[in-house]
Short mmCIF file of N, CA, C and O in Angstrom, two decimals:
data_model
loop_
_atom_site.label_atom_id
_atom_site.label_comp_id
_atom_site.label_asym_id
_atom_site.label_seq_id
_atom_site.Cartn_x
_atom_site.Cartn_y
_atom_site.Cartn_z
N MET A 16 -37.13 31.11 124.41
CA MET A 16 -35.86 30.60 124.91
C MET A 16 -36.05 29.15 125.35
O MET A 16 -37.01 28.83 126.04
N PRO A 17 -35.12 28.25 124.97
CA PRO A 17 -35.27 26.85 125.35
C PRO A 17 -35.16 26.66 126.85
O PRO A 17 -34.50 27.41 127.56
N ASP A 18 -35.83 25.63 127.31
CA ASP A 18 -35.82 25.29 128.73
C ASP A 18 -34.43 24.76 129.12
O ASP A 18 -33.98 23.76 128.57
N PRO A 19 -33.72 25.40 130.07
CA PRO A 19 -32.38 24.95 130.45
C PRO A 19 -32.36 23.53 131.02
O PRO A 19 -31.37 22.83 130.88
N SER A 20 -33.46 23.12 131.64
CA SER A 20 -33.48 21.76 132.19
C SER A 20 -33.45 20.72 131.08
O SER A 20 -32.87 19.65 131.24
N LEU A 21 -34.07 21.03 129.93
CA LEU A 21 -34.01 20.11 128.79
C LEU A 21 -32.58 20.02 128.27
O LEU A 21 -32.11 18.94 127.91
N HIS A 22 -31.89 21.16 128.25
CA HIS A 22 -30.51 21.18 127.79
C HIS A 22 -29.64 20.33 128.71
O HIS A 22 -28.84 19.52 128.25
N THR A 23 -29.80 20.49 130.00
CA THR A 23 -29.04 19.72 130.98
C THR A 23 -29.37 18.24 130.87
O THR A 23 -28.48 17.40 130.97
N THR A 24 -30.63 17.93 130.64
CA THR A 24 -31.06 16.54 130.48
C THR A 24 -30.40 15.91 129.25
O THR A 24 -29.95 14.76 129.30
N LEU A 25 -30.32 16.67 128.17
CA LEU A 25 -29.67 16.19 126.95
C LEU A 25 -28.20 15.88 127.22
O LEU A 25 -27.68 14.83 126.83
N LEU A 26 -27.50 16.82 127.89
CA LEU A 26 -26.09 16.60 128.21
C LEU A 26 -25.93 15.38 129.11
O LEU A 26 -25.04 14.55 128.88
N ALA A 27 -26.78 15.26 130.12
CA ALA A 27 -26.70 14.13 131.04
C ALA A 27 -26.93 12.81 130.31
O ALA A 27 -26.34 11.79 130.66
N GLY A 28 -27.78 12.82 129.29
CA GLY A 28 -28.04 11.61 128.52
C GLY A 28 -26.86 11.20 127.65
O GLY A 28 -26.70 10.01 127.34
N LEU A 29 -26.03 12.15 127.27
CA LEU A 29 -24.88 11.84 126.43
C LEU A 29 -23.68 11.34 127.23
O LEU A 29 -22.82 10.63 126.70
N LEU A 30 -23.61 11.70 128.50
CA LEU A 30 -22.45 11.32 129.32
C LEU A 30 -22.27 9.81 129.48
O LEU A 30 -21.14 9.33 129.39
N PRO A 31 -23.33 9.02 129.71
CA PRO A 31 -23.12 7.57 129.79
C PRO A 31 -22.59 6.99 128.47
O PRO A 31 -21.76 6.07 128.50
N ARG A 32 -23.03 7.54 127.35
CA ARG A 32 -22.50 7.09 126.06
C ARG A 32 -21.02 7.40 125.94
O ARG A 32 -20.24 6.60 125.43
N LEU A 33 -20.63 8.57 126.44
CA LEU A 33 -19.22 8.97 126.42
C LEU A 33 -18.40 8.01 127.27
O LEU A 33 -17.35 7.53 126.84
N ARG A 34 -18.88 7.72 128.48
CA ARG A 34 -18.17 6.80 129.37
C ARG A 34 -18.10 5.38 128.81
O ARG A 34 -17.15 4.66 129.07
N ALA A 35 -19.10 5.00 128.02
CA ALA A 35 -19.12 3.67 127.43
C ALA A 35 -18.20 3.56 126.22
O ALA A 35 -18.02 2.48 125.67
N GLY A 36 -17.63 4.69 125.80
CA GLY A 36 -16.69 4.66 124.69
C GLY A 36 -17.32 4.91 123.33
O GLY A 36 -16.68 4.66 122.31
N ASP A 37 -18.53 5.40 123.29
CA ASP A 37 -19.19 5.72 122.02
C ASP A 37 -18.40 6.84 121.33
O ASP A 37 -18.29 7.94 121.86
N PRO A 38 -17.85 6.57 120.15
CA PRO A 38 -17.02 7.58 119.48
C PRO A 38 -17.78 8.84 119.07
O PRO A 38 -17.20 9.92 119.00
N GLY A 39 -19.05 8.74 118.83
CA GLY A 39 -19.82 9.90 118.41
C GLY A 39 -20.32 10.76 119.57
O GLY A 39 -20.73 11.90 119.37
N ALA A 40 -20.27 10.23 120.78
CA ALA A 40 -20.82 10.94 121.93
C ALA A 40 -20.05 12.22 122.23
O ALA A 40 -20.63 13.23 122.60
N ARG A 41 -18.73 12.19 122.05
CA ARG A 41 -17.90 13.37 122.29
C ARG A 41 -18.33 14.53 121.41
O ARG A 41 -18.54 15.64 121.87
N ASP A 42 -18.48 14.26 120.12
CA ASP A 42 -18.87 15.30 119.17
C ASP A 42 -20.29 15.78 119.44
O ASP A 42 -20.57 16.98 119.38
N GLU A 43 -21.20 14.86 119.74
CA GLU A 43 -22.58 15.24 120.04
C GLU A 43 -22.65 16.08 121.31
O GLU A 43 -23.41 17.04 121.39
N LEU A 44 -21.83 15.74 122.28
CA LEU A 44 -21.79 16.48 123.54
C LEU A 44 -21.34 17.92 123.28
O LEU A 44 -21.96 18.87 123.78
N LEU A 45 -20.32 18.08 122.47
CA LEU A 45 -19.84 19.43 122.16
C LEU A 45 -20.88 20.21 121.36
O LEU A 45 -21.11 21.39 121.63
N ARG A 46 -21.53 19.55 120.41
CA ARG A 46 -22.58 20.23 119.63
C ARG A 46 -23.74 20.65 120.53
O ARG A 46 -24.27 21.75 120.40
N ALA A 47 -24.12 19.78 121.46
CA ALA A 47 -25.25 20.07 122.34
C ALA A 47 -24.94 21.22 123.29
O ALA A 47 -25.82 22.00 123.64
N ALA A 48 -23.68 21.34 123.69
CA ALA A 48 -23.30 22.36 124.66
C ALA A 48 -22.71 23.61 124.01
O ALA A 48 -22.37 24.56 124.70
N ARG A 49 -22.62 23.64 122.71
CA ARG A 49 -21.91 24.71 122.00
C ARG A 49 -22.40 26.11 122.38
O ARG A 49 -21.59 26.97 122.73
N ALA A 50 -23.68 26.36 122.32
CA ALA A 50 -24.20 27.70 122.61
C ALA A 50 -23.86 28.11 124.04
O ALA A 50 -23.45 29.25 124.30
N ARG A 51 -24.02 27.18 124.95
CA ARG A 51 -23.72 27.46 126.35
C ARG A 51 -22.24 27.75 126.56
O ARG A 51 -21.86 28.67 127.28
N LEU A 52 -21.39 26.98 125.89
CA LEU A 52 -19.95 27.17 126.03
C LEU A 52 -19.47 28.43 125.32
O LEU A 52 -18.54 29.10 125.79
N GLU A 53 -20.10 28.78 124.20
CA GLU A 53 -19.74 30.03 123.53
C GLU A 53 -20.09 31.22 124.41
O GLU A 53 -19.33 32.19 124.50
N SER A 54 -21.23 31.16 125.06
CA SER A 54 -21.64 32.22 125.98
C SER A 54 -20.65 32.33 127.14
O SER A 54 -20.26 33.43 127.55
N LEU A 55 -20.24 31.19 127.68
CA LEU A 55 -19.27 31.18 128.76
C LEU A 55 -17.93 31.75 128.30
O LEU A 55 -17.29 32.51 129.02
N THR A 56 -17.54 31.43 127.08
CA THR A 56 -16.29 31.96 126.52
C THR A 56 -16.34 33.48 126.43
O THR A 56 -15.39 34.16 126.81
N GLU A 57 -17.45 34.00 125.93
CA GLU A 57 -17.59 35.46 125.83
C GLU A 57 -17.50 36.12 127.20
O GLU A 57 -16.85 37.15 127.36
N LYS A 58 -18.14 35.52 128.18
CA LYS A 58 -18.12 36.06 129.54
C LYS A 58 -16.70 36.04 130.12
O LYS A 58 -16.24 37.01 130.71
N MET A 59 -16.00 34.92 129.93
CA MET A 59 -14.66 34.80 130.47
C MET A 59 -13.67 35.70 129.73
O MET A 59 -12.73 36.22 130.33
N LEU A 60 -13.90 35.91 128.44
CA LEU A 60 -13.01 36.75 127.64
C LEU A 60 -13.02 38.19 128.13
O LEU A 60 -12.00 38.88 128.07
N ARG A 61 -14.14 38.64 128.67
CA ARG A 61 -14.22 40.01 129.20
C ARG A 61 -13.23 40.25 130.33
O ARG A 61 -12.84 41.38 130.59
N LYS A 62 -12.85 39.19 131.01
CA LYS A 62 -11.90 39.32 132.13
C LYS A 62 -10.45 39.30 131.65
O LYS A 62 -9.53 39.39 132.46
N PHE A 63 -10.26 39.16 130.35
CA PHE A 63 -8.93 39.15 129.74
C PHE A 63 -8.89 40.21 128.64
O PHE A 63 -8.86 39.89 127.45
N PRO A 64 -8.89 41.50 129.01
CA PRO A 64 -8.96 42.55 128.00
C PRO A 64 -7.78 42.54 127.02
O PRO A 64 -7.95 42.91 125.85
N ALA A 65 -6.61 42.11 127.48
CA ALA A 65 -5.46 42.06 126.57
C ALA A 65 -5.68 41.03 125.48
O ALA A 65 -5.28 41.23 124.32
N VAL A 66 -6.33 39.94 125.81
CA VAL A 66 -6.63 38.91 124.81
C VAL A 66 -7.77 39.38 123.92
O VAL A 66 -7.72 39.20 122.70
N ALA A 67 -8.78 40.00 124.52
CA ALA A 67 -9.94 40.47 123.75
C ALA A 67 -9.53 41.48 122.69
O ALA A 67 -10.20 41.61 121.66
N ARG A 68 -8.43 42.18 122.93
CA ARG A 68 -7.96 43.16 121.95
C ARG A 68 -7.51 42.49 120.66
O ARG A 68 -7.64 43.06 119.58
N TRP A 69 -6.97 41.26 120.76
CA TRP A 69 -6.39 40.59 119.60
C TRP A 69 -7.17 39.37 119.12
O TRP A 69 -6.98 38.92 117.99
N ALA A 70 -8.01 38.80 119.97
CA ALA A 70 -8.73 37.58 119.60
C ALA A 70 -10.22 37.76 119.85
O ALA A 70 -10.63 38.42 120.80
N GLU A 71 -11.00 37.15 118.99
CA GLU A 71 -12.46 37.17 119.16
C GLU A 71 -12.89 35.94 119.94
O GLU A 71 -12.15 34.95 120.01
N ALA A 72 -14.09 36.01 120.48
CA ALA A 72 -14.60 34.90 121.28
C ALA A 72 -14.64 33.60 120.48
O ALA A 72 -14.36 32.53 121.01
N GLY A 73 -14.97 33.68 119.20
CA GLY A 73 -15.02 32.48 118.36
C GLY A 73 -13.66 31.80 118.24
O GLY A 73 -13.57 30.57 118.22
N ASP A 74 -12.60 32.60 118.16
CA ASP A 74 -11.25 32.05 118.09
C ASP A 74 -10.89 31.35 119.40
O ASP A 74 -10.31 30.26 119.39
N VAL A 75 -11.21 32.00 120.49
CA VAL A 75 -10.93 31.41 121.81
C VAL A 75 -11.73 30.12 121.98
O VAL A 75 -11.20 29.11 122.44
N PHE A 76 -13.00 30.16 121.57
CA PHE A 76 -13.83 28.96 121.71
C PHE A 76 -13.28 27.81 120.87
O PHE A 76 -13.27 26.67 121.33
N SER A 77 -12.83 28.09 119.66
CA SER A 77 -12.28 27.03 118.81
C SER A 77 -11.10 26.33 119.47
O SER A 77 -11.04 25.10 119.49
N GLY A 78 -10.18 27.11 120.01
CA GLY A 78 -9.03 26.52 120.69
C GLY A 78 -9.45 25.74 121.93
O GLY A 78 -8.95 24.65 122.20
N ALA A 79 -10.38 26.31 122.68
CA ALA A 79 -10.86 25.63 123.89
C ALA A 79 -11.61 24.35 123.55
O ALA A 79 -11.50 23.35 124.27
N ALA A 80 -12.36 24.37 122.46
CA ALA A 80 -13.10 23.18 122.04
C ALA A 80 -12.14 22.05 121.68
O ALA A 80 -12.39 20.88 122.01
N MET A 81 -11.05 22.38 121.01
CA MET A 81 -10.06 21.35 120.67
C MET A 81 -9.44 20.77 121.95
O MET A 81 -9.27 19.56 122.07
N ARG A 82 -9.14 21.65 122.89
CA ARG A 82 -8.61 21.18 124.18
C ARG A 82 -9.63 20.27 124.88
O ARG A 82 -9.27 19.24 125.45
N LEU A 83 -10.89 20.68 124.84
CA LEU A 83 -11.94 19.92 125.51
C LEU A 83 -12.09 18.54 124.87
O LEU A 83 -12.22 17.53 125.58
N LEU A 84 -12.08 18.47 123.56
CA LEU A 84 -12.20 17.18 122.88
C LEU A 84 -11.06 16.25 123.28
O LEU A 84 -11.27 15.06 123.53
N ARG A 85 -9.83 16.79 123.36
CA ARG A 85 -8.69 15.96 123.78
C ARG A 85 -8.85 15.54 125.23
O ARG A 85 -8.56 14.39 125.59
N ALA A 86 -9.29 16.46 126.08
CA ALA A 86 -9.44 16.15 127.51
C ALA A 86 -10.50 15.08 127.73
O ALA A 86 -10.36 14.24 128.63
N LEU A 87 -11.56 15.11 126.94
CA LEU A 87 -12.64 14.13 127.11
C LEU A 87 -12.19 12.71 126.79
O LEU A 87 -12.80 11.75 127.23
N GLU A 88 -11.10 12.58 126.02
CA GLU A 88 -10.58 11.25 125.71
C GLU A 88 -9.95 10.59 126.93
O GLU A 88 -9.93 9.37 127.04
N SER A 89 -9.43 11.41 127.85
CA SER A 89 -8.69 10.83 128.97
C SER A 89 -9.25 11.20 130.36
O SER A 89 -8.82 10.63 131.35
N THR A 90 -10.17 12.12 130.41
CA THR A 90 -10.71 12.56 131.69
C THR A 90 -12.12 12.02 131.88
O THR A 90 -13.00 12.33 131.08
N PRO A 91 -12.34 11.24 132.93
CA PRO A 91 -13.70 10.76 133.17
C PRO A 91 -14.61 11.90 133.64
O PRO A 91 -14.22 12.70 134.49
N VAL A 92 -15.77 11.99 133.04
CA VAL A 92 -16.74 13.04 133.38
C VAL A 92 -17.97 12.34 133.95
O VAL A 92 -18.66 11.62 133.24
N SER A 93 -18.21 12.57 135.24
CA SER A 93 -19.27 11.83 135.93
C SER A 93 -20.65 12.41 135.73
O SER A 93 -21.64 11.69 135.73
N ASP A 94 -20.74 13.73 135.59
CA ASP A 94 -22.05 14.36 135.46
C ASP A 94 -21.93 15.67 134.69
O ASP A 94 -20.83 16.06 134.29
N THR A 95 -23.06 16.33 134.51
CA THR A 95 -23.09 17.57 133.74
C THR A 95 -22.22 18.64 134.39
O THR A 95 -21.51 19.37 133.70
N ARG A 96 -22.26 18.72 135.70
CA ARG A 96 -21.44 19.72 136.40
C ARG A 96 -19.96 19.49 136.12
O ARG A 96 -19.20 20.44 135.87
N ALA A 97 -19.51 18.24 136.17
CA ALA A 97 -18.11 17.93 135.90
C ALA A 97 -17.74 18.29 134.46
O ALA A 97 -16.65 18.81 134.21
N PHE A 98 -18.66 18.05 133.53
CA PHE A 98 -18.42 18.42 132.14
C PHE A 98 -18.27 19.93 131.99
O PHE A 98 -17.36 20.41 131.33
N LEU A 99 -19.17 20.69 132.61
CA LEU A 99 -19.11 22.14 132.50
C LEU A 99 -17.87 22.69 133.21
O LEU A 99 -17.26 23.66 132.73
N ASN A 100 -17.48 22.09 134.33
CA ASN A 100 -16.25 22.51 135.01
C ASN A 100 -15.03 22.25 134.14
O ASN A 100 -14.13 23.09 134.06
N LEU A 101 -14.99 21.09 133.51
CA LEU A 101 -13.89 20.77 132.61
C LEU A 101 -13.87 21.73 131.43
O LEU A 101 -12.81 22.22 131.04
N SER A 102 -15.03 22.05 130.91
CA SER A 102 -15.13 22.99 129.79
C SER A 102 -14.60 24.36 130.19
O SER A 102 -13.83 24.99 129.45
N ALA A 103 -15.00 24.83 131.36
CA ALA A 103 -14.53 26.14 131.85
C ALA A 103 -13.02 26.13 132.05
O ALA A 103 -12.35 27.12 131.73
N ALA A 104 -12.49 25.03 132.54
CA ALA A 104 -11.04 24.94 132.73
C ALA A 104 -10.31 25.01 131.39
O ALA A 104 -9.27 25.66 131.28
N MET A 105 -10.85 24.38 130.36
CA MET A 105 -10.22 24.41 129.05
C MET A 105 -10.29 25.82 128.43
O MET A 105 -9.34 26.28 127.81
N ILE A 106 -11.41 26.50 128.64
CA ILE A 106 -11.53 27.89 128.16
C ILE A 106 -10.51 28.76 128.89
O ILE A 106 -9.80 29.57 128.27
N ARG A 107 -10.41 28.60 130.19
CA ARG A 107 -9.47 29.38 130.99
C ARG A 107 -8.04 29.13 130.53
O ARG A 107 -7.24 30.06 130.38
N ARG A 108 -7.69 27.88 130.29
CA ARG A 108 -6.33 27.56 129.83
C ARG A 108 -6.04 28.19 128.47
O ARG A 108 -4.94 28.68 128.23
N GLU A 109 -7.03 28.17 127.60
CA GLU A 109 -6.86 28.80 126.29
C GLU A 109 -6.62 30.30 126.45
O GLU A 109 -5.74 30.88 125.80
N LEU A 110 -7.40 30.93 127.31
CA LEU A 110 -7.24 32.38 127.55
C LEU A 110 -5.87 32.68 128.16
O LEU A 110 -5.22 33.65 127.75
N ILE A 111 -5.44 31.88 129.09
CA ILE A 111 -4.13 32.10 129.71
C ILE A 111 -3.02 31.94 128.68
O ILE A 111 -2.08 32.73 128.64
N ASP A 112 -3.12 30.92 127.84
CA ASP A 112 -2.10 30.73 126.80
C ASP A 112 -2.08 31.89 125.82
O ASP A 112 -1.02 32.33 125.38
N LEU A 113 -3.24 32.41 125.49
CA LEU A 113 -3.30 33.55 124.57
C LEU A 113 -2.80 34.84 125.21
O LEU A 113 -2.30 35.72 124.52
N ALA A 114 -2.96 34.92 126.53
CA ALA A 114 -2.48 36.12 127.24
C ALA A 114 -0.97 36.15 127.22
O ALA A 114 -0.34 37.16 127.19
#
């Protein structure tokens, strides 16, 4: 299993590029955090059994990822915690909309 501190370090290294306006940083950030966010989506989906009946975690993640990409264009993200909080909020909003 990969070292979580390395994962966090990778995300933290991408955030200054994102703040500087690097167009590729957003996509790289999502790719780097994908496994972690998919896991979070699966966990959050369990709390929405009505949604889980009709949608799979991958579907929920896709919608949440699109929301996250749009949010990253206008929301300043200061650190890894802020990024993960924003990600969780986008997953939650997707689940609520699907409910």
